[in-house]
């Protein structure tokens, strides 16, 4: 029986992966990080060390390089489970570079699965996204909602990845796909958080950079949607809650004795929050000025989506604990920390 505590975390130098590494360590696991640093640097690895007092077991390399992965599997000894975060994730960039997105996101997934098979590792947790649903017909959205045509090549890669996982699991894999809603916030210690490259596309990093004076003003993309205040509605989930669901999914796999398994969970709070509500909550909780204007709709945006997380609540025994206020306070503390560090 594989009793190893080692968990291979691909993309562990990135935003969600690094927060998960911290929670894995505090739950008694031994993460082995693989990352090519294509969308990150060593900042968050340093954060992991400061928070946990443990030097991360880090291997720089590409998930599409099977001989590199084989070497990690061989030198690290038995691996209990692979958590696969490594992927390219910028929706806008994926429209400019569709081939690169398919190559990286599908190539990484297939090479990692292939290396797992060669090294007799069966358990796998995948970072999926609520983008697989498109604009669902019914909200809150459940896992059984059909996939609509993906709005972007990035969204398409997540749909195709899930299909690959569904196809391969009968050959001897035990897989959980986690469909994240909108991850926000930072570690409460302010030692780790989101590090967007260049001008942020996502709402919260844009909010905190504007509040810090790096950007002149925030543009709220549209106030004429069919929502209570006209702005889009999302399910914003604190990154530490998201990290914790990975530990729960791992425990779920460890509890389950089936030789083959494929399960999918929505990971959200279950609460819809509008963009304007988030902006006003940020201003109220931090007391910081946030200049903003209303602009036109952003092409490709979904009007409203939020999760029905009851499957994850029940089967994984997991619930989002942090509030929107907490997430925004933590994101702001992290932003101030980065600015101080220069
Ligand atoms: P991130 O960019 O911060 O982290 C991804 C990490 O993977 C980076 O450190 C990058 O260097 C690494 N990487 C990319 N390609 C690689 C490769 N071929 N080999 C090795 N390393 C590679 O992104 P994140 O926000 O932490 O996202 C993690 C996962 O969650 C991704 O799969 C993403 O698609 C998914 N996801 C993210 C969000 C979000 O809004 N952040 C939402 C839903 C799903
Ligand atoms: N928004 C603004 N102004 C900005 C940035 C965003 O008004 O400057 C609005 C958007 O129009 C949208 C909402 O804030 O209505 C959220 O936008 P984000 O870009 O933060 O997030 P998305 O919902 O578009 O998508 C994100 C990630 C995807 C991921 C998805 C679901 O970018 O990778 O969440 O998890 F798949």
Tab-separated table of C-alpha atoms and ligand atoms in Angstrom:
chain	number	residue	atom	x	y	z
A	1	UNK	CA	0.000	0.000	0.000
A	2	UNK	CA	1.256	3.470	-0.877
A	3	UNK	CA	1.515	5.317	2.442
A	4	UNK	CA	3.716	8.097	1.108
A	5	UNK	CA	2.966	11.615	2.305
A	6	UNK	CA	4.563	13.071	-0.827
A	7	UNK	CA	2.287	15.076	-3.083
A	8	UNK	CA	3.575	16.298	-6.435
A	9	UNK	CA	2.329	19.855	-6.949
A	10	UNK	CA	2.762	21.113	-10.519
A	11	UNK	CA	2.571	24.895	-10.802
A	12	UNK	CA	3.362	25.120	-7.072
A	13	UNK	CA	5.241	28.403	-7.483
A	14	UNK	CA	2.046	30.067	-8.725
A	15	UNK	CA	-0.835	31.753	-6.910
A	16	UNK	CA	-3.144	28.855	-5.999
A	17	UNK	CA	-0.462	26.149	-5.976
A	18	UNK	CA	1.722	27.976	-3.433
A	19	UNK	CA	-1.207	28.511	-1.032
A	20	UNK	CA	-2.059	24.813	-1.385
A	21	UNK	CA	1.534	23.825	-0.595
A	22	UNK	CA	1.261	25.720	2.719
A	23	UNK	CA	-1.984	23.922	3.654
A	24	UNK	CA	-0.541	20.544	2.623
A	25	UNK	CA	2.457	21.101	4.883
A	26	UNK	CA	0.270	22.101	7.812
A	27	UNK	CA	-1.844	18.952	7.275
A	28	UNK	CA	1.320	16.814	7.522
A	29	UNK	CA	1.957	16.144	3.817
A	30	UNK	CA	5.271	16.614	1.982
A	31	UNK	CA	4.759	18.596	-1.193
A	32	UNK	CA	7.197	18.206	-4.084
A	33	UNK	CA	6.913	21.266	-6.307
A	34	UNK	CA	7.434	21.266	-10.063
A	35	UNK	CA	7.248	24.571	-11.931
A	36	UNK	CA	8.966	26.029	-14.990
A	37	UNK	CA	8.555	29.583	-13.603
A	38	UNK	CA	7.037	30.681	-16.942
A	39	UNK	CA	4.367	32.709	-15.119
A	40	UNK	CA	5.995	33.122	-11.718
A	41	UNK	CA	9.300	33.586	-9.961
A	42	UNK	CA	10.643	32.409	-6.617
A	43	UNK	CA	8.758	35.033	-4.536
A	44	UNK	CA	5.967	32.686	-3.478
A	45	UNK	CA	8.431	29.858	-2.792
A	46	UNK	CA	10.130	32.233	-0.351
A	47	UNK	CA	6.710	32.984	1.163
A	48	UNK	CA	6.088	29.266	1.695
A	49	UNK	CA	9.367	29.011	3.588
A	50	UNK	CA	8.606	32.061	5.741
A	51	UNK	CA	5.148	30.776	6.683
A	52	UNK	CA	5.992	27.108	7.272
A	53	UNK	CA	9.671	27.314	8.261
A	54	UNK	CA	10.298	24.583	5.667
A	55	UNK	CA	12.425	25.035	2.550
A	56	UNK	CA	10.219	24.010	-0.385
A	57	UNK	CA	11.253	20.832	-2.190
A	58	UNK	CA	11.319	22.568	-5.577
A	59	UNK	CA	12.268	21.206	-9.009
A	60	UNK	CA	12.434	23.645	-11.896
A	61	UNK	CA	11.230	22.098	-15.136
A	62	UNK	CA	8.444	21.788	-17.659
A	63	UNK	CA	5.435	19.509	-17.303
A	64	UNK	CA	5.634	18.732	-21.009
A	65	UNK	CA	9.101	17.214	-20.496
A	66	UNK	CA	8.524	13.574	-19.627
A	67	UNK	CA	12.139	12.718	-18.908
A	68	UNK	CA	12.263	15.593	-16.404
A	69	UNK	CA	9.051	14.351	-14.748
A	70	UNK	CA	10.323	10.764	-14.696
A	71	UNK	CA	13.457	11.922	-12.988
A	72	UNK	CA	11.423	13.719	-10.310
A	73	UNK	CA	9.235	10.622	-9.760
A	74	UNK	CA	12.298	8.346	-9.582
A	75	UNK	CA	14.400	10.501	-7.268
A	76	UNK	CA	11.547	11.438	-4.904
A	77	UNK	CA	10.377	7.894	-4.272
A	78	UNK	CA	6.681	7.010	-3.975
A	79	UNK	CA	4.270	9.854	-4.687
A	80	UNK	CA	0.781	9.557	-3.203
A	81	UNK	CA	-1.026	11.990	-5.473
A	82	UNK	CA	-0.434	14.630	-8.144
A	83	UNK	CA	-2.107	18.040	-7.882
A	84	UNK	CA	-1.923	19.614	-11.310
A	85	UNK	CA	-2.064	23.419	-11.222
A	86	UNK	CA	0.445	24.107	-14.021
A	87	UNK	CA	-1.310	25.819	-16.930
A	88	UNK	CA	-1.478	29.095	-18.802
A	89	UNK	CA	-4.474	30.989	-17.442
A	90	UNK	CA	-4.935	34.430	-19.018
A	91	UNK	CA	-8.206	34.432	-20.929
A	92	UNK	CA	-7.292	37.429	-23.136
A	93	UNK	CA	-3.832	36.097	-23.953
A	94	UNK	CA	-5.347	32.766	-24.951
A	95	UNK	CA	-7.193	34.540	-27.786
A	96	UNK	CA	-3.870	35.927	-29.060
A	97	UNK	CA	-1.982	32.637	-28.588
A	98	UNK	CA	-4.481	29.782	-28.948
A	99	UNK	CA	-1.923	27.244	-30.147
A	100	UNK	CA	0.417	27.974	-27.220
A	101	UNK	CA	-2.511	27.591	-24.788
A	102	UNK	CA	-3.580	24.252	-26.229
A	103	UNK	CA	0.038	23.080	-26.377
A	104	UNK	CA	0.741	24.012	-22.782
A	105	UNK	CA	-2.534	23.088	-21.090
A	106	UNK	CA	-3.263	19.872	-22.969
A	107	UNK	CA	0.414	18.924	-23.423
A	108	UNK	CA	1.174	19.341	-19.715
A	109	UNK	CA	-1.867	17.330	-18.661
A	110	UNK	CA	-1.170	14.439	-21.028
A	111	UNK	CA	2.541	14.282	-20.225
A	112	UNK	CA	1.894	14.340	-16.474
A	113	UNK	CA	-0.693	11.520	-16.791
A	114	UNK	CA	1.715	9.528	-18.951
A	115	UNK	CA	4.530	9.917	-16.416
A	116	UNK	CA	2.134	8.978	-13.585
A	117	UNK	CA	1.206	5.782	-15.419
A	118	UNK	CA	4.872	4.883	-15.946
A	119	UNK	CA	5.556	5.470	-12.260
A	120	UNK	CA	2.429	3.705	-10.954
A	121	UNK	CA	0.839	6.823	-9.467
A	122	UNK	CA	-2.957	6.775	-9.781
A	123	UNK	CA	-4.359	9.697	-7.777
A	124	UNK	CA	-4.810	13.042	-9.471
A	125	UNK	CA	-6.445	16.365	-8.607
A	126	UNK	CA	-7.070	18.778	-11.458
A	127	UNK	CA	-7.516	22.563	-11.464
A	128	UNK	CA	-10.597	23.131	-13.573
A	129	UNK	CA	-12.694	26.252	-13.799
A	130	UNK	CA	-16.277	27.437	-13.836
A	131	UNK	CA	-15.504	28.763	-17.337
A	132	UNK	CA	-16.412	25.241	-18.513
A	133	UNK	CA	-20.088	26.165	-17.996
A	134	UNK	CA	-20.154	29.378	-20.037
A	135	UNK	CA	-23.366	31.256	-19.141
A	136	UNK	CA	-25.387	28.526	-17.426
A	137	UNK	CA	-29.167	28.402	-17.922
A	138	UNK	CA	-29.780	28.003	-14.184
A	139	UNK	CA	-27.893	29.504	-11.260
A	140	UNK	CA	-26.588	28.559	-8.780
A	141	UNK	CA	-24.905	26.181	-11.207
A	142	UNK	CA	-24.562	22.493	-10.315
A	143	UNK	CA	-21.950	20.065	-11.600
A	144	UNK	CA	-24.487	18.446	-13.903
A	145	UNK	CA	-25.075	21.649	-15.924
A	146	UNK	CA	-24.109	21.110	-19.560
A	147	UNK	CA	-20.982	22.736	-21.000
A	148	UNK	CA	-21.773	25.624	-23.325
A	149	UNK	CA	-19.397	26.488	-26.148
A	150	UNK	CA	-16.279	27.942	-24.477
A	151	UNK	CA	-15.898	31.707	-24.926
A	152	UNK	CA	-12.097	31.531	-25.197
A	153	UNK	CA	-9.308	29.098	-26.107
A	154	UNK	CA	-8.432	29.053	-22.385
A	155	UNK	CA	-11.945	27.900	-21.492
A	156	UNK	CA	-11.788	25.336	-24.298
A	157	UNK	CA	-8.571	23.873	-22.853
A	158	UNK	CA	-10.318	23.286	-19.503
A	159	UNK	CA	-13.271	21.595	-21.218
A	160	UNK	CA	-10.952	19.379	-23.274
A	161	UNK	CA	-8.790	18.572	-20.238
A	162	UNK	CA	-11.864	17.405	-18.341
A	163	UNK	CA	-12.836	15.233	-21.318
A	164	UNK	CA	-9.331	13.714	-21.377
A	165	UNK	CA	-9.641	12.895	-17.676
A	166	UNK	CA	-13.047	11.308	-18.195
A	167	UNK	CA	-11.597	9.181	-21.011
A	168	UNK	CA	-8.487	8.016	-19.159
A	169	UNK	CA	-9.794	7.299	-15.654
A	170	UNK	CA	-11.193	3.841	-16.544
A	171	UNK	CA	-7.630	2.747	-17.391
A	172	UNK	CA	-6.676	2.979	-13.712
A	173	UNK	CA	-6.720	6.571	-12.482
A	174	UNK	CA	-8.512	8.044	-9.477
A	175	UNK	CA	-9.322	11.622	-10.375
A	176	UNK	CA	-10.994	14.647	-8.843
A	177	UNK	CA	-11.581	17.771	-10.931
A	178	UNK	CA	-12.176	20.948	-8.953
A	179	UNK	CA	-14.060	23.654	-10.807
A	180	UNK	CA	-12.903	26.863	-9.178
A	181	UNK	CA	-15.111	29.920	-9.281
A	182	UNK	CA	-13.274	33.278	-8.844
A	183	UNK	CA	-10.223	32.928	-6.584
A	184	UNK	CA	-9.266	36.138	-4.776
A	185	UNK	CA	-7.371	37.290	-1.687
A	186	UNK	CA	-4.024	36.419	-0.213
A	187	UNK	CA	-2.511	34.547	2.699
A	188	UNK	CA	-3.560	36.230	5.995
A	189	UNK	CA	0.159	36.623	6.872
A	190	UNK	CA	0.596	38.878	3.790
A	191	UNK	CA	3.599	36.710	2.879
A	192	UNK	CA	1.940	35.263	-0.250
A	193	UNK	CA	-0.674	36.444	-2.712
A	194	UNK	CA	-1.391	37.036	-6.357
A	195	UNK	CA	1.475	38.343	-8.510
A	196	UNK	CA	0.007	39.330	-11.866
A	197	UNK	CA	2.456	39.962	-14.687
A	198	UNK	CA	1.962	43.432	-16.244
A	199	UNK	CA	-1.483	45.063	-16.241
A	200	UNK	CA	-3.884	42.819	-14.310
A	201	UNK	CA	-6.889	41.422	-16.156
A	202	UNK	CA	-8.635	40.204	-13.046
A	203	UNK	CA	-10.783	42.450	-10.908
A	204	UNK	CA	-9.182	42.241	-7.452
A	205	UNK	CA	-5.526	42.804	-8.459
A	206	UNK	CA	-6.770	45.771	-10.536
A	207	UNK	CA	-8.648	47.096	-7.507
A	208	UNK	CA	-5.643	46.806	-5.165
A	209	UNK	CA	-3.200	48.270	-7.714
A	210	UNK	CA	-5.553	51.211	-8.259
A	211	UNK	CA	-5.891	51.741	-4.515
A	212	UNK	CA	-2.072	51.652	-4.276
A	213	UNK	CA	-1.825	54.341	-6.971
A	214	UNK	CA	-0.183	52.066	-9.564
A	215	UNK	CA	-3.239	52.438	-11.832
A	216	UNK	CA	-5.181	55.712	-12.206
A	217	UNK	CA	-8.681	54.284	-12.011
A	218	UNK	CA	-10.635	51.090	-12.169
A	219	UNK	CA	-13.120	50.620	-14.971
A	220	UNK	CA	-16.212	48.624	-14.077
A	221	UNK	CA	-17.043	46.787	-17.293
A	222	UNK	CA	-20.753	47.422	-17.760
A	223	UNK	CA	-23.674	48.439	-15.531
A	224	UNK	CA	-26.462	47.438	-17.885
A	225	UNK	CA	-26.545	43.708	-17.229
A	226	UNK	CA	-29.683	41.993	-16.025
A	227	UNK	CA	-28.468	41.918	-12.395
A	228	UNK	CA	-29.611	43.841	-9.276
A	229	UNK	CA	-27.140	46.734	-9.775
A	230	UNK	CA	-26.386	46.170	-13.473
A	231	UNK	CA	-22.804	44.925	-12.986
A	232	UNK	CA	-21.701	41.303	-13.470
A	233	UNK	CA	-22.123	38.783	-10.670
A	234	UNK	CA	-19.452	36.258	-9.625
A	235	UNK	CA	-18.680	33.824	-6.823
A	236	UNK	CA	-15.480	35.164	-5.237
A	237	UNK	CA	-13.643	32.593	-3.153
A	238	UNK	CA	-10.716	33.196	-0.797
A	239	UNK	CA	-7.548	31.504	-2.050
A	240	UNK	CA	-6.939	29.852	1.351
A	241	UNK	CA	-10.409	28.248	1.236
A	242	UNK	CA	-9.492	27.060	-2.243
A	243	UNK	CA	-6.173	25.682	-0.984
A	244	UNK	CA	-7.984	23.840	1.823
A	245	UNK	CA	-10.392	22.101	-0.557
A	246	UNK	CA	-7.371	20.407	-2.164
A	247	UNK	CA	-6.423	18.863	1.170
A	248	UNK	CA	-10.035	17.695	1.572
A	249	UNK	CA	-10.079	16.261	-1.966
A	250	UNK	CA	-6.850	14.424	-1.201
A	251	UNK	CA	-8.340	12.976	1.987
A	252	UNK	CA	-11.414	11.973	-0.041
A	253	UNK	CA	-9.211	10.074	-2.507
A	254	UNK	CA	-7.307	8.441	0.362
A	255	UNK	CA	-10.600	7.331	1.966
A	256	UNK	CA	-12.056	5.959	-1.246
A	257	UNK	CA	-10.992	2.414	-2.031
A	258	UNK	CA	-12.193	2.192	-5.656
A	259	UNK	CA	-9.548	1.344	-8.265
A	260	UNK	CA	-11.026	3.873	-10.627
A	261	UNK	CA	-12.769	7.079	-9.876
A	262	UNK	CA	-13.703	10.327	-11.568
A	263	UNK	CA	-15.452	13.033	-9.607
A	264	UNK	CA	-16.122	16.698	-10.225
A	265	UNK	CA	-16.819	19.411	-7.642
A	266	UNK	CA	-17.771	23.051	-7.814
A	267	UNK	CA	-15.564	25.123	-5.544
A	268	UNK	CA	-17.266	28.355	-4.625
A	269	UNK	CA	-19.010	30.068	-1.730
A	270	UNK	CA	-22.487	29.712	-3.190
A	271	UNK	CA	-22.978	33.486	-2.965
A	272	UNK	CA	-23.259	35.776	-5.955
A	273	UNK	CA	-21.517	39.142	-5.491
A	274	UNK	CA	-21.641	41.910	-8.065
A	275	UNK	CA	-18.592	43.824	-9.257
A	276	UNK	CA	-19.978	47.062	-7.765
A	277	UNK	CA	-20.707	45.325	-4.467
A	278	UNK	CA	-17.088	44.126	-4.349
A	279	UNK	CA	-15.775	47.616	-5.128
A	280	UNK	CA	-17.927	49.162	-2.379
A	281	UNK	CA	-16.956	46.438	0.100
A	282	UNK	CA	-13.294	47.146	-0.616
A	283	UNK	CA	-13.757	50.869	0.023
A	284	UNK	CA	-15.761	50.253	3.201
A	285	UNK	CA	-13.468	47.627	4.748
A	286	UNK	CA	-10.099	49.171	3.932
A	287	UNK	CA	-11.088	52.845	4.167
A	288	UNK	CA	-8.934	53.470	1.099
A	289	UNK	CA	-9.959	55.643	-1.846
A	290	UNK	CA	-10.668	53.753	-5.032
A	291	UNK	CA	-11.315	55.902	-8.103
A	292	UNK	CA	-13.557	54.077	-10.546
A	293	UNK	CA	-15.643	54.741	-13.642
A	294	UNK	CA	-18.294	52.743	-15.427
A	295	UNK	CA	-17.141	51.613	-18.853
A	296	UNK	CA	-18.535	49.473	-21.649
A	297	UNK	CA	-19.040	45.727	-21.274
A	298	UNK	CA	-15.931	43.565	-21.708
A	299	UNK	CA	-16.380	41.195	-24.657
A	300	UNK	CA	-16.838	37.568	-23.637
A	301	UNK	CA	-17.950	38.310	-20.059
A	302	UNK	CA	-20.588	36.087	-18.525
A	303	UNK	CA	-23.465	38.060	-16.966
A	304	UNK	CA	-23.791	36.106	-13.742
A	305	UNK	CA	-22.506	32.866	-12.366
A	306	UNK	CA	-22.195	31.409	-8.901
A	307	UNK	CA	-21.793	27.929	-7.536
A	308	UNK	CA	-23.996	25.410	-5.923
A	309	UNK	CA	-21.182	23.978	-3.785
A	310	UNK	CA	-23.335	21.407	-1.928
A	311	UNK	CA	-21.534	18.373	-3.390
A	312	UNK	CA	-18.171	19.648	-2.107
A	313	UNK	CA	-19.801	20.645	1.208
A	314	UNK	CA	-21.169	17.141	1.716
A	315	UNK	CA	-18.789	14.695	0.020
A	316	UNK	CA	-15.558	16.534	0.812
A	317	UNK	CA	-16.694	17.946	4.149
A	318	UNK	CA	-15.500	21.348	3.028
A	319	UNK	CA	-17.032	24.785	3.289
A	320	UNK	CA	-15.704	28.222	2.375
A	321	UNK	CA	-14.994	30.036	5.672
A	322	UNK	CA	-13.512	33.396	4.772
A	323	UNK	CA	-15.772	36.349	4.027
A	324	UNK	CA	-15.498	38.750	1.120
A	325	UNK	CA	-14.268	41.373	3.605
A	326	UNK	CA	-11.470	39.038	4.774
A	327	UNK	CA	-10.399	38.297	1.199
A	328	UNK	CA	-10.268	41.983	0.267
A	329	UNK	CA	-8.426	42.943	3.461
A	330	UNK	CA	-5.850	40.222	2.827
A	331	UNK	CA	-5.450	41.185	-0.830
A	332	UNK	CA	-4.897	44.801	0.225
A	333	UNK	CA	-2.339	43.863	2.913
A	334	UNK	CA	-0.431	41.810	0.315
A	335	UNK	CA	-0.520	44.671	-2.229
A	336	UNK	CA	0.920	47.061	0.369
A	337	UNK	CA	3.615	44.534	1.207
A	338	UNK	CA	4.685	44.193	-2.452
A	339	UNK	CA	4.768	47.998	-2.862
A	340	UNK	CA	6.925	48.379	0.257
A	341	UNK	CA	9.318	45.702	-1.015
A	342	UNK	CA	9.568	47.788	-4.243
B	1	LIG	P1	-0.474	30.923	-11.853
B	1	LIG	O1	-0.111	31.391	-13.227
B	1	LIG	O2	-0.224	31.801	-10.697
B	1	LIG	O3	0.252	29.514	-11.563
B	1	LIG	C1	0.484	28.549	-12.560
B	1	LIG	C2	1.919	28.077	-12.403
B	1	LIG	O4	2.169	27.048	-13.363
B	1	LIG	C3	2.940	29.183	-12.671
B	1	LIG	O5	3.845	29.238	-11.584
B	1	LIG	C4	3.629	28.749	-13.963
B	1	LIG	O6	4.997	29.144	-13.970
B	1	LIG	C5	3.448	27.253	-13.931
B	1	LIG	N1	3.440	26.605	-15.252
B	1	LIG	C6	2.709	26.954	-16.348
B	1	LIG	N2	2.969	26.096	-17.342
B	1	LIG	C7	3.865	25.196	-16.891
B	1	LIG	C8	4.506	24.056	-17.451
B	1	LIG	N3	4.311	23.678	-18.718
B	1	LIG	N4	5.376	23.362	-16.686
B	1	LIG	C9	5.624	23.727	-15.384
B	1	LIG	N5	5.046	24.782	-14.806
B	1	LIG	C10	4.162	25.510	-15.550
B	1	LIG	O7	-2.011	30.480	-11.912
B	1	LIG	P2	-3.025	30.153	-10.726
B	1	LIG	O8	-3.989	31.265	-10.614
B	1	LIG	O9	-2.295	29.683	-9.540
B	1	LIG	O10	-3.807	28.942	-11.401
B	1	LIG	C11	-3.521	27.587	-11.098
B	1	LIG	C12	-4.472	26.692	-11.867
B	1	LIG	O11	-5.814	27.023	-11.529
B	1	LIG	C13	-4.383	26.832	-13.389
B	1	LIG	O12	-4.564	25.544	-13.958
B	1	LIG	C14	-5.546	27.728	-13.734
B	1	LIG	O13	-5.994	27.531	-15.049
B	1	LIG	C15	-6.569	27.260	-12.712
B	1	LIG	N6	-7.588	28.270	-12.436
B	1	LIG	C16	-7.228	29.524	-12.031
B	1	LIG	C17	-8.196	30.484	-11.800
B	1	LIG	C18	-7.827	31.900	-11.400
B	1	LIG	O14	-8.639	32.797	-11.574
B	1	LIG	N7	-6.648	32.133	-10.845
B	1	LIG	C19	-9.553	30.149	-11.934
B	1	LIG	C20	-9.895	28.858	-12.312
B	1	LIG	C21	-8.911	27.908	-12.568
B	2	LIG	N1	-13.906	43.467	-14.121
B	2	LIG	C1	-14.073	44.844	-14.171
B	2	LIG	N2	-12.959	45.609	-14.274
B	2	LIG	C2	-11.695	45.090	-14.336
B	2	LIG	C3	-11.556	43.683	-14.280
B	2	LIG	C4	-12.687	42.895	-14.186
B	2	LIG	O1	-15.185	45.339	-14.123
B	2	LIG	O2	-10.726	45.841	-14.451
B	2	LIG	C5	-15.119	42.632	-14.008
B	2	LIG	C6	-15.285	41.707	-15.193
B	2	LIG	O3	-15.923	42.360	-16.260
B	2	LIG	C7	-16.104	40.571	-14.582
B	2	LIG	C8	-15.643	40.541	-13.117
B	2	LIG	O4	-14.990	41.788	-12.878
B	2	LIG	O5	-17.446	40.926	-14.626
B	2	LIG	C9	-14.653	39.427	-12.828
B	2	LIG	O6	-13.619	39.485	-13.805
B	2	LIG	P1	-12.261	38.688	-13.665
B	2	LIG	O7	-11.430	38.994	-14.886
B	2	LIG	O8	-11.637	38.929	-12.342
B	2	LIG	O9	-12.729	37.161	-13.660
B	2	LIG	P2	-13.578	36.337	-14.723
B	2	LIG	O10	-14.871	35.990	-14.052
B	2	LIG	O11	-13.635	36.984	-16.023
B	2	LIG	O12	-12.652	35.029	-14.913
B	2	LIG	C10	-11.842	34.500	-13.863
B	2	LIG	C11	-10.508	34.031	-14.406
B	2	LIG	C12	-10.671	32.821	-15.260
B	2	LIG	C13	-11.433	31.790	-14.515
B	2	LIG	C14	-12.746	32.341	-14.061
B	2	LIG	C15	-13.527	31.325	-13.293
B	2	LIG	O13	-9.882	35.059	-15.149
B	2	LIG	O14	-9.405	32.296	-15.569
B	2	LIG	O15	-12.509	33.472	-13.238
B	2	LIG	O16	-12.771	30.765	-12.287
B	2	LIG	F1	-11.623	30.707	-15.289
